[in-house]
XYZ file of C-alpha atoms in Angstrom:
676
model
C -111.013 -36.847 144.931
C -110.740 -36.250 148.686
C -114.346 -36.262 149.908
C -113.710 -34.531 153.226
C -111.738 -31.579 151.862
C -114.163 -28.849 150.660
C -111.523 -27.438 148.317
C -111.355 -30.714 146.408
C -115.065 -30.861 145.667
C -116.742 -29.466 142.578
C -118.022 -26.106 143.812
C -119.636 -23.177 142.047
C -119.001 -20.655 144.848
C -115.917 -20.552 147.068
C -116.924 -22.611 150.153
C -115.392 -20.206 152.716
C -117.319 -21.332 155.803
C -116.346 -24.977 155.265
C -112.627 -24.246 154.784
C -110.163 -24.674 157.621
C -106.506 -23.674 157.346
C -105.450 -27.340 157.435
C -107.377 -27.935 154.176
C -105.155 -25.667 152.076
C -101.867 -27.516 151.745
C -103.391 -30.988 151.093
C -105.833 -29.441 148.574
C -103.063 -27.605 146.716
C -100.835 -30.709 146.738
C -103.661 -32.902 145.414
C -104.746 -30.305 142.818
C -101.140 -30.140 141.558
C -101.202 -33.939 141.105
C -104.534 -33.740 139.256
C -103.064 -31.093 136.938
C -99.953 -33.250 136.395
C -102.155 -36.146 135.285
C -103.973 -33.839 132.831
C -100.629 -32.714 131.390
C -99.471 -36.327 131.144
C -102.619 -37.207 129.183
C -101.683 -34.501 126.634
C -98.103 -35.763 126.219
C -99.004 -39.460 126.169
C -101.623 -39.302 123.440
C -100.506 -40.895 120.182
C -102.604 -38.490 118.125
C -100.664 -35.976 116.077
C -100.412 -32.605 117.879
C -103.154 -30.195 116.840
C -104.733 -27.071 118.282
C -107.516 -28.928 120.121
C -105.615 -31.876 121.638
C -102.592 -29.786 122.654
C -103.186 -26.029 122.954
C -106.827 -26.153 124.108
C -106.183 -29.173 126.323
C -103.282 -27.339 127.989
C -105.405 -24.191 128.435
C -108.142 -26.069 130.289
C -105.814 -28.170 132.448
C -105.345 -27.363 136.141
C -108.815 -25.842 136.601
C -109.189 -27.112 140.175
C -105.706 -25.879 141.055
C -106.564 -22.412 139.730
C -109.665 -22.217 141.878
C -107.988 -23.486 145.070
C -104.978 -21.191 144.726
C -107.138 -18.152 143.922
C -109.073 -18.708 147.166
C -105.897 -19.252 149.167
C -103.864 -16.286 147.879
C -106.858 -13.939 147.946
C -107.313 -14.789 151.626
C -103.598 -14.306 152.219
C -104.128 -10.699 151.043
C -107.556 -9.917 152.502
C -107.907 -12.068 155.647
C -104.543 -13.506 156.579
C -102.999 -14.728 159.818
C -99.705 -16.262 160.894
C -100.826 -19.782 159.988
C -101.936 -18.787 156.460
C -98.630 -16.952 155.961
C -96.696 -20.061 157.013
C -98.742 -22.200 154.605
C -98.015 -19.653 151.844
C -94.287 -20.088 152.458
C -94.731 -23.879 152.189
C -96.947 -24.007 149.091
C -95.365 -21.210 147.031
C -92.214 -23.233 146.220
C -94.423 -26.246 145.314
C -96.421 -24.100 142.889
C -93.291 -22.513 141.466
C -91.805 -25.980 140.948
C -94.999 -27.219 139.293
C -95.068 -24.229 136.899
C -91.471 -24.966 135.989
C -92.264 -28.668 135.524
C -94.795 -27.657 132.868
C -92.567 -25.071 131.169
C -89.602 -27.445 131.154
C -91.605 -30.514 130.085
C -89.790 -31.433 126.862
C -92.514 -33.692 125.456
C -95.184 -31.044 126.086
C -93.083 -28.274 124.525
C -92.406 -30.436 121.449
C -96.167 -30.796 120.910
C -96.798 -27.055 121.439
C -93.928 -26.218 119.074
C -95.261 -28.630 116.452
C -98.621 -26.800 116.437
C -96.900 -23.383 116.512
C -94.705 -24.259 113.522
C -97.743 -24.997 111.370
C -99.799 -22.000 112.547
C -99.857 -20.379 109.086
C -101.609 -23.441 107.669
C -104.188 -23.623 110.443
C -107.372 -21.658 110.049
C -107.396 -20.047 113.479
C -109.547 -17.200 114.784
C -107.769 -14.119 116.213
C -108.417 -15.467 119.722
C -107.012 -18.910 118.891
C -104.000 -17.309 117.222
C -103.343 -15.240 120.380
C -103.696 -18.305 122.603
C -101.247 -20.281 120.463
C -98.695 -17.433 120.542
C -99.151 -17.034 124.274
C -98.691 -20.742 125.013
C -95.605 -21.008 122.810
C -94.046 -17.870 124.333
C -94.777 -19.113 127.864
C -92.361 -21.959 127.118
C -89.805 -20.084 125.009
C -89.654 -17.067 127.370
C -89.256 -19.251 130.435
C -86.436 -21.570 129.521
C -87.874 -24.375 127.401
C -85.131 -23.878 124.826
C -82.334 -23.840 127.426
C -79.948 -26.740 128.094
C -80.894 -28.899 131.099
C -78.336 -27.450 133.550
C -79.578 -23.902 132.880
C -83.166 -25.049 133.274
C -82.257 -26.380 136.720
C -80.706 -23.034 137.608
C -83.911 -21.304 136.495
C -86.004 -23.573 138.740
C -83.834 -22.675 141.693
C -84.175 -18.948 140.998
C -87.973 -19.138 140.657
C -88.280 -21.023 143.934
C -86.184 -18.405 145.743
C -88.068 -15.506 144.160
C -91.456 -16.846 145.163
C -90.330 -17.205 148.773
C -88.604 -13.793 148.890
C -91.569 -11.836 147.561
C -93.861 -13.475 150.125
C -91.414 -12.618 152.888
C -91.219 -9.038 151.614
C -95.026 -8.668 151.845
C -95.240 -10.295 155.264
C -92.660 -7.865 156.633
C -94.540 -4.829 155.282
C -97.817 -6.055 156.797
C -96.146 -6.834 160.146
C -94.588 -3.344 160.217
C -97.951 -1.734 159.417
C -99.682 -3.677 162.200
C -96.869 -3.160 164.722
C -96.997 0.618 164.889
C -99.493 2.651 166.871
C -99.421 6.259 168.008
C -101.340 6.774 171.241
C -102.433 10.325 172.034
C -103.865 11.159 175.449
C -104.101 14.968 175.221
C -106.861 16.328 173.007
C -104.913 19.528 172.250
C -102.307 17.410 170.418
C -104.975 16.609 167.833
C -105.989 20.182 167.063
C -107.236 20.457 163.484
C -108.365 16.848 163.177
C -112.078 16.627 162.274
C -114.502 15.056 164.748
C -115.188 11.982 162.599
C -111.511 10.944 162.659
C -111.271 11.665 166.407
C -114.197 9.331 166.943
C -112.642 6.568 164.848
C -109.285 6.891 166.684
C -111.092 6.800 170.024
C -112.907 3.587 169.104
C -109.594 2.001 168.015
C -108.150 2.896 171.450
C -111.193 1.418 173.219
C -110.983 -1.782 171.180
C -107.359 -2.141 172.340
C -108.241 -1.389 175.959
C -106.309 1.893 175.963
C -107.012 5.511 176.807
C -107.330 8.447 174.436
C -106.877 8.040 170.696
C -104.862 5.552 168.655
C -103.576 6.138 165.129
C -102.121 3.447 162.881
C -100.366 3.238 159.517
C -103.528 2.003 157.798
C -104.567 4.580 155.194
C -107.932 5.653 156.739
C -106.029 6.496 159.933
C -102.711 7.725 158.536
C -103.886 10.008 155.696
C -106.311 12.222 157.710
C -103.684 12.543 160.446
C -101.146 13.878 157.932
C -103.708 16.135 156.296
C -105.267 17.794 159.344
C -103.224 17.517 162.566
C -101.568 20.861 163.306
C -98.902 19.427 165.630
C -95.906 19.283 163.287
C -93.810 17.029 165.535
C -96.568 14.404 165.640
C -96.976 14.573 161.857
C -93.237 14.011 161.593
C -93.472 11.000 163.914
C -96.226 9.436 161.765
C -94.408 10.222 158.502
C -91.178 8.663 159.751
C -93.023 5.532 160.867
C -94.833 5.228 157.540
C -91.781 5.985 155.416
C -89.444 3.647 157.280
C -91.501 0.453 157.056
C -89.140 -2.552 156.872
C -86.109 -0.228 157.133
C -85.094 -0.612 160.779
C -82.212 -3.063 160.632
C -84.233 -5.694 162.517
C -85.807 -9.036 161.555
C -88.491 -7.209 159.519
C -85.963 -5.230 157.468
C -86.481 -5.720 153.712
C -83.197 -4.327 152.355
C -81.593 -7.724 151.853
C -84.840 -9.046 150.335
C -84.866 -6.157 147.828
C -81.254 -6.781 146.795
C -81.783 -10.524 146.471
C -85.007 -10.095 144.459
C -83.481 -7.670 141.923
C -80.297 -9.719 141.547
C -82.235 -12.946 141.005
C -84.564 -11.277 138.498
C -81.552 -9.949 136.600
C -79.845 -13.358 136.674
C -83.039 -14.980 135.420
C -83.349 -12.505 132.529
C -79.704 -13.082 131.569
C -80.224 -16.849 131.591
C -83.106 -16.371 129.160
C -81.027 -14.201 126.836
C -82.373 -10.794 127.876
C -80.244 -7.796 128.782
C -82.179 -7.029 132.002
C -85.379 -7.984 133.826
C -87.065 -4.922 132.260
C -86.146 -6.103 128.751
C -87.682 -9.498 129.571
C -90.895 -8.035 131.001
C -91.463 -5.317 128.405
C -91.182 -7.625 125.419
C -94.771 -8.622 126.272
C -96.109 -5.105 126.898
C -97.462 -2.326 124.715
C -94.333 -0.286 125.558
C -92.059 -3.082 124.184
C -88.670 -1.824 125.496
C -87.163 -0.041 128.536
C -85.889 2.613 126.128
C -89.458 3.421 125.038
C -90.604 3.538 128.673
C -87.728 5.865 129.556
C -88.568 8.138 126.627
C -92.220 8.175 127.714
C -91.347 9.011 131.343
C -88.811 11.639 130.250
C -91.344 13.335 127.955
C -93.846 13.598 130.800
C -91.112 14.667 133.217
C -90.119 17.493 130.900
C -93.746 18.733 130.834
C -94.470 18.167 134.546
C -91.236 19.275 136.244
C -91.587 23.060 135.709
C -95.241 22.966 136.857
C -94.330 20.823 139.869
C -91.458 23.129 140.875
C -93.758 26.143 140.608
C -96.425 24.403 142.738
C -93.820 23.381 145.312
C -92.401 26.935 145.593
C -95.902 28.325 146.002
C -96.677 25.750 148.707
C -93.439 26.504 150.558
C -94.150 30.255 150.466
C -97.691 29.622 151.649
C -96.404 27.550 154.635
C -93.886 30.254 155.469
C -96.542 32.956 155.333
C -98.996 30.912 157.394
C -96.768 29.335 160.041
C -93.293 30.720 159.438
C -92.087 27.319 158.186
C -88.552 27.798 156.852
C -88.255 24.578 154.928
C -91.121 22.417 153.693
C -90.633 18.780 154.738
C -92.407 15.644 153.544
C -94.611 15.597 156.677
C -95.848 19.087 155.734
C -96.960 18.132 152.213
C -100.520 16.896 152.802
C -101.184 19.413 155.609
C -100.316 22.589 153.696
C -101.676 21.259 150.391
C -105.031 20.787 152.103
C -104.865 24.283 153.654
C -103.980 25.875 150.305
C -106.690 23.889 148.518
C -109.255 25.061 151.085
C -108.110 28.656 150.658
C -108.146 28.539 146.870
C -111.334 26.549 146.292
C -113.015 26.823 149.688
C -113.254 23.052 149.405
C -112.228 20.502 151.960
C -112.943 16.819 152.311
C -114.965 17.364 155.462
C -117.455 19.464 153.457
C -117.652 16.786 150.776
C -117.762 13.635 152.914
C -121.420 13.932 154.043
C -122.349 13.594 150.342
C -120.352 10.399 149.929
C -121.899 7.817 152.202
C -120.347 4.497 151.164
C -123.692 2.809 150.440
C -124.763 5.739 148.223
C -121.480 5.648 146.292
C -121.920 1.895 145.736
C -125.483 2.518 144.485
C -124.074 5.272 142.254
C -121.403 3.140 140.650
C -124.035 0.406 140.078
C -126.392 2.974 138.498
C -123.618 4.264 136.206
C -122.757 0.690 135.152
C -126.484 0.194 134.477
C -126.758 3.267 132.287
C -123.602 2.498 130.345
C -123.718 -1.285 130.043
C -127.242 -2.315 131.037
C -126.104 -4.101 134.216
C -128.239 -4.747 137.299
C -126.837 -5.526 140.788
C -128.894 -7.393 143.389
C -127.453 -7.943 146.848
C -127.687 -11.594 147.928
C -127.099 -12.966 151.410
C -126.951 -16.710 150.734
C -123.435 -16.719 149.222
C -120.611 -17.931 151.457
C -118.248 -15.126 152.564
C -114.859 -15.069 154.319
C -115.587 -12.141 156.679
C -118.803 -10.456 157.921
C -117.749 -7.189 156.183
C -117.992 -8.799 152.732
C -121.094 -8.114 150.620
C -122.168 -10.186 147.610
C -124.194 -9.227 144.533
C -125.654 -11.156 141.620
C -125.050 -9.213 138.427
C -127.411 -9.582 135.478
C -128.042 -7.887 132.129
C -131.199 -6.117 130.915
C -132.808 -9.425 129.971
C -132.095 -10.822 133.457
C -129.339 -13.127 132.183
C -126.657 -13.829 134.841
C -123.427 -11.955 134.122
C -121.279 -12.389 137.240
C -121.074 -12.785 140.995
C -119.544 -9.723 142.656
C -117.870 -9.645 146.101
C -117.071 -6.310 147.812
C -114.891 -5.937 150.937
C -114.446 -2.304 151.997
C -112.924 -1.801 155.462
C -109.450 -2.247 156.988
C -108.618 -4.912 159.585
C -105.367 -6.414 160.873
C -105.424 -9.408 158.489
C -105.816 -7.282 155.366
C -102.980 -5.671 153.441
C -103.025 -1.948 152.645
C -104.421 -0.423 149.490
C -107.178 -1.494 147.120
C -107.324 -4.183 144.453
C -109.560 -6.271 142.216
C -109.285 -10.039 141.986
C -111.339 -13.079 141.051
C -112.499 -16.414 142.450
C -113.607 -17.918 139.145
C -112.720 -17.097 135.531
C -115.074 -16.548 132.631
C -114.737 -18.986 129.717
C -116.715 -21.168 127.322
C -116.131 -24.923 127.334
C -118.091 -27.628 125.522
C -120.585 -24.945 124.521
C -121.233 -23.941 128.156
C -120.674 -20.317 129.174
C -119.058 -20.076 132.637
C -119.559 -16.675 134.238
C -116.921 -15.028 136.467
C -116.801 -14.369 140.231
C -115.120 -10.994 140.735
C -114.047 -9.247 143.937
C -112.861 -5.779 144.936
C -111.032 -5.192 148.217
C -110.509 -1.691 149.677
C -109.575 -0.007 152.962
C -112.157 2.733 153.540
C -113.065 4.522 156.767
C -115.335 2.340 158.899
C -118.768 3.462 160.107
C -118.685 4.767 163.690
C -121.287 4.679 166.483
C -122.708 8.000 165.353
C -122.219 8.103 161.598
C -122.041 5.786 158.584
C -118.893 5.218 156.500
C -118.358 8.593 154.783
C -115.760 8.578 152.032
C -113.216 11.216 151.148
C -113.330 12.215 147.491
C -110.075 10.317 147.024
C -111.765 7.165 148.373
C -114.669 7.731 145.955
C -112.259 7.737 143.001
C -110.550 4.621 144.438
C -113.887 2.793 144.559
C -114.639 3.797 140.952
C -111.125 2.717 139.940
C -111.432 -0.780 141.389
C -114.972 -1.086 140.064
C -113.611 -0.279 136.587
C -111.294 -3.286 136.936
C -114.289 -5.318 138.145
C -116.301 -4.388 135.028
C -113.399 -5.640 132.888
C -113.724 -8.978 134.688
C -117.536 -9.110 134.820
C -118.163 -8.230 131.161
C -115.607 -10.720 129.838
C -116.828 -12.769 126.906
C -114.033 -14.963 125.589
C -113.549 -18.678 125.039
C -110.310 -19.127 126.944
C -109.835 -18.252 130.641
C -106.228 -17.077 130.257
C -107.372 -14.416 127.747
C -110.470 -13.386 129.687
C -111.229 -10.166 131.585
C -108.187 -8.392 133.003
C -105.755 -10.971 131.527
C -104.305 -8.350 129.204
C -100.942 -6.662 128.717
C -100.006 -5.041 132.003
C -99.831 -1.529 130.542
C -103.374 -1.930 129.189
C -104.932 -3.326 132.361
C -105.393 0.100 133.997
C -107.468 1.556 131.134
C -110.904 0.247 132.291
C -110.194 1.263 135.900
C -108.771 4.707 135.247
C -111.352 5.682 132.653
C -114.223 5.075 135.096
C -112.722 7.577 137.576
C -113.675 10.353 135.122
C -117.373 9.951 135.979
C -116.633 11.081 139.568
C -116.035 14.609 138.261
C -119.165 14.917 136.121
C -122.315 16.689 137.347
C -124.593 14.226 135.521
C -122.972 11.305 137.339
C -122.525 12.942 140.760
C -126.221 13.836 140.920
C -127.045 10.133 140.832
C -125.366 9.329 144.140
C -123.793 12.347 145.889
C -126.596 12.933 148.391
C -126.226 14.262 151.934
C -126.435 11.271 154.269
C -128.735 13.135 156.734
C -130.877 15.396 154.554
C -130.847 13.553 151.219
C -129.923 16.868 149.530
C -128.130 16.386 146.189
C -124.594 17.800 146.176
C -124.827 21.545 145.433
C -123.708 22.660 141.996
C -121.016 24.974 143.407
C -119.371 21.986 145.143
C -119.456 20.004 141.875
C -117.859 22.982 140.154
C -115.181 23.158 142.835
C -114.458 19.425 142.512
C -113.912 19.958 138.781
C -111.817 23.091 139.281
C -109.679 21.441 141.957
C -109.140 18.267 139.883
C -105.866 19.691 138.557
C -104.744 21.100 141.897
C -101.053 20.204 142.306
C -101.268 17.983 139.217
C -97.630 18.794 138.419
C -96.477 17.444 141.791
C -98.815 14.435 141.560
C -97.457 13.615 138.098
C -93.881 14.005 139.310
C -94.609 11.635 142.206
C -95.956 8.936 139.859
C -93.004 9.418 137.518
C -90.596 9.072 140.453
C -92.072 5.647 141.259
C -91.794 4.580 137.610
C -88.165 5.739 137.472
C -87.349 3.968 140.761
C -88.880 0.769 139.403
C -86.793 0.973 136.205
C -83.660 1.844 138.201
C -83.982 -1.525 139.956
C -85.031 -3.573 136.945
C -83.553 -1.905 133.841
C -79.882 -2.357 134.796
C -77.430 -4.929 136.122
C -78.034 -4.520 139.897
C -75.214 -6.858 140.973
C -73.005 -4.112 142.399
C -75.751 -2.297 144.321
C -75.132 -2.745 148.038
C -76.852 0.288 149.562
C -80.624 0.286 148.909
C -81.158 3.793 150.242
C -78.273 5.359 148.270
C -79.502 3.715 145.072
C -83.034 4.969 145.690
C -81.854 8.543 146.364
C -80.010 8.572 143.041
C -83.107 7.308 141.187
C -85.259 10.000 142.814
C -82.827 12.831 142.007
C -84.518 14.033 138.743
C -87.931 14.267 140.466
C -86.810 15.532 143.863
C -88.660 18.469 145.443
C -88.634 17.808 149.198
C -85.471 17.427 151.282
C -84.440 13.809 151.744
C -85.363 12.015 154.984
C -82.428 9.728 155.919
C -84.628 7.524 158.153
C -87.037 6.731 155.305
C -86.785 4.333 152.370
C -89.534 3.621 149.885
C -88.057 0.526 148.243
C -88.312 -1.580 151.419
C -92.119 -1.203 151.344
C -92.677 -0.831 147.566
C -95.023 -3.822 147.464
C -96.250 -3.094 143.925
C -92.879 -4.027 142.426
C -91.469 -6.464 144.990
C -94.615 -8.381 145.921
C -97.253 -7.486 143.313
C -96.855 -7.861 139.568
C -95.606 -4.365 138.745
C -91.860 -4.996 138.436
C -90.652 -3.034 135.384
C -94.308 -2.052 134.985
C -95.067 0.818 137.357
C -94.959 3.239 134.404
C -98.180 1.574 133.211
C -100.346 3.773 135.463
C -99.233 6.835 133.491
C -99.282 4.902 130.208
C -102.896 3.918 130.832
C -103.759 7.513 131.793
C -102.927 8.492 128.211
C -105.378 5.824 126.997
C -108.031 6.788 129.547
C -107.896 10.546 128.804
C -108.156 9.799 125.084
C -111.052 7.367 125.695
C -112.985 9.749 127.943
C -112.584 12.540 125.395
C -114.482 10.229 123.002
C -117.265 9.756 125.591
C -117.460 13.521 126.157
C -117.836 14.169 122.443
C -120.962 11.951 122.404
C -122.251 12.407 125.992
C -120.886 10.655 129.078
C -123.823 8.228 129.136
C -123.781 7.556 125.389
C -124.904 3.938 124.972
C -123.372 3.931 121.502
C -119.855 4.707 122.785
C -120.364 2.492 125.871
C -121.468 -0.449 123.709
C -118.424 0.018 121.512
C -116.132 0.184 124.567
C -117.797 -2.922 126.001
C -117.738 -4.981 122.800
C -114.256 -3.949 121.617
C -112.340 -3.467 124.894
C -114.071 -4.789 128.034
C -115.451 -8.053 126.682
C -112.437 -8.967 124.537
C -109.852 -9.267 127.319
C -106.466 -10.245 125.908
C -107.749 -11.944 122.756
C -105.832 -9.548 120.463
C -102.988 -7.061 120.781
C -104.247 -4.101 122.877
C -103.259 -1.516 120.272
C -105.311 -3.417 117.674
C -108.312 -3.342 120.019
C -107.754 0.282 120.978
C -107.546 1.481 117.371
C -110.683 -0.523 116.546
C -112.474 1.305 119.363
C -111.078 4.807 118.864
C -110.247 4.793 115.158
C -106.695 5.997 115.875
C -103.707 5.552 118.183
C -103.952 7.360 121.525
C -102.354 10.790 121.865
C -100.741 12.025 125.115
C -102.193 15.471 124.377
C -105.578 14.577 125.895
C -103.837 13.648 129.169
C -101.582 16.709 129.221
C -104.573 18.930 128.455
C -106.689 17.332 131.190
C -103.825 17.674 133.667
C -103.428 21.341 132.788
C -99.841 20.666 131.655
C -100.652 21.592 128.070
C -102.686 24.645 127.264
C -105.906 23.877 125.436
């Protein structure tokens, strides 16, 4: 082992402060070689293949590689720079090639197949059975049964895909960072609350410029669209946001999109699947693109009339208020906010003082304590990759260590947009020793200013709860095998723990724990809680339609033969047709910045947000029947769902928890799309 490279040591915690960029490539290269030797040891043994010497040995191989790559790719998302991006382009093909070397290793596959073929005679636990199926399918679904020349073609495709998706993400980040809107006249910002003015002013100062600067990062972009009265400036921001990587320059992603979908299709065909969606969905709860389409169509049928009604009302409201003839996309957030304020006398600026970031964090910790008996203690002696990052030791009621938790909340140039949960170390049990996980959530919330702390919008509060729900899935994992632990579940099941936790944000009992005025300490008044609940379904039809449009766009790229598609924008417009409310904006294109499906893991899987909403509404209904802090229901959810990861089929786990299959009625009822 290389003694001078911190990534090649045995480490418990990621050694961020010791890592330099030049350590990454040598560490990844060496860790790949170590993993190769472990694989070779499995294939070279003369012992007859059995579960322990083949399946378990394969599962625990490449541990160092997993840890090094998790550190590297997490940094490439949360704290990247040009050098890290260049290294990513160099190491991604190496990793893709290594994965293919394993999948296409004939001797290894023969051993796995030998164990798989005798699985009925082996006395395996449900978890072992799942692991065996998963390992066998990893080979069979990725070309192990193909002739050599087709395997070579597959390798080539995987190498190209890994490079293209990185390039796609880099372009989106570069476009986000490139744009700034400088305003020098205060009257141009009429309507924008003081807190956002202050933030924009400090951005301008930090860049050595006058006035106020707005960017495409969410904490800057969203308030601008919601509050600024100047319609032309809103249009300017909306066009910039909606045209990311769609400018016909070196950052344009159209060709990347076309290449990615064609290669994915070609890959699926090679493996004997009709389309990429057929390949992906075979290993999902939804099973087939046809089922997903039926699911989306059923929701569309229920949501479309409500959405159209909401849209007409909004357009009439804008006309009445400002004589707006035609509602455009850059009017959506602005007039929705105005109408919401009129109807509920509720606006984010009234709510924000009750949602100081630190209080919300304490609140989500308190809720996790009441439900699952967890305790969070901030620690300052754990290595971090940026001064913004906070670390917490998580323990249970007996003081037993459960997890290490990292939290990174504010935007910066090296961090991609959005919010996500990830990990630096898996949970598993090996040689009788329980290894506990290191879990991280990364968000982009409004920063504290000189005069006030970080105050969250209600939307940011639900985002924090969402990501923390994912984190609980990781932290409470209790499985033997790392690849079945925590959030390693079917993709359309993974959003259940995150989405269900959002429900607590709307409950008086939960809000009273943390929604306290940051200056007076006053608990959020009951009438505001009531208004939050009443406004929860505000424009739910349009919100549902929006989510469905993304799911349909995803399937339109991945559920067909895309070979003849040449115009990305025209294809997208056609996919959006059934869900269209606003006039089209020719300058904008969503696909060129749709990172979820072209860079993240959501290809042919974007529907899963709605799919999981059905599960979460059904689950929360169960909590409500017994009390939202019912330890009995929480313990059942923890022991059957959160701790079991991917050890059994999700529907088996869900039915064990709920006693029945989930019904979409709970979701439709909650969304106000089905009368109670």
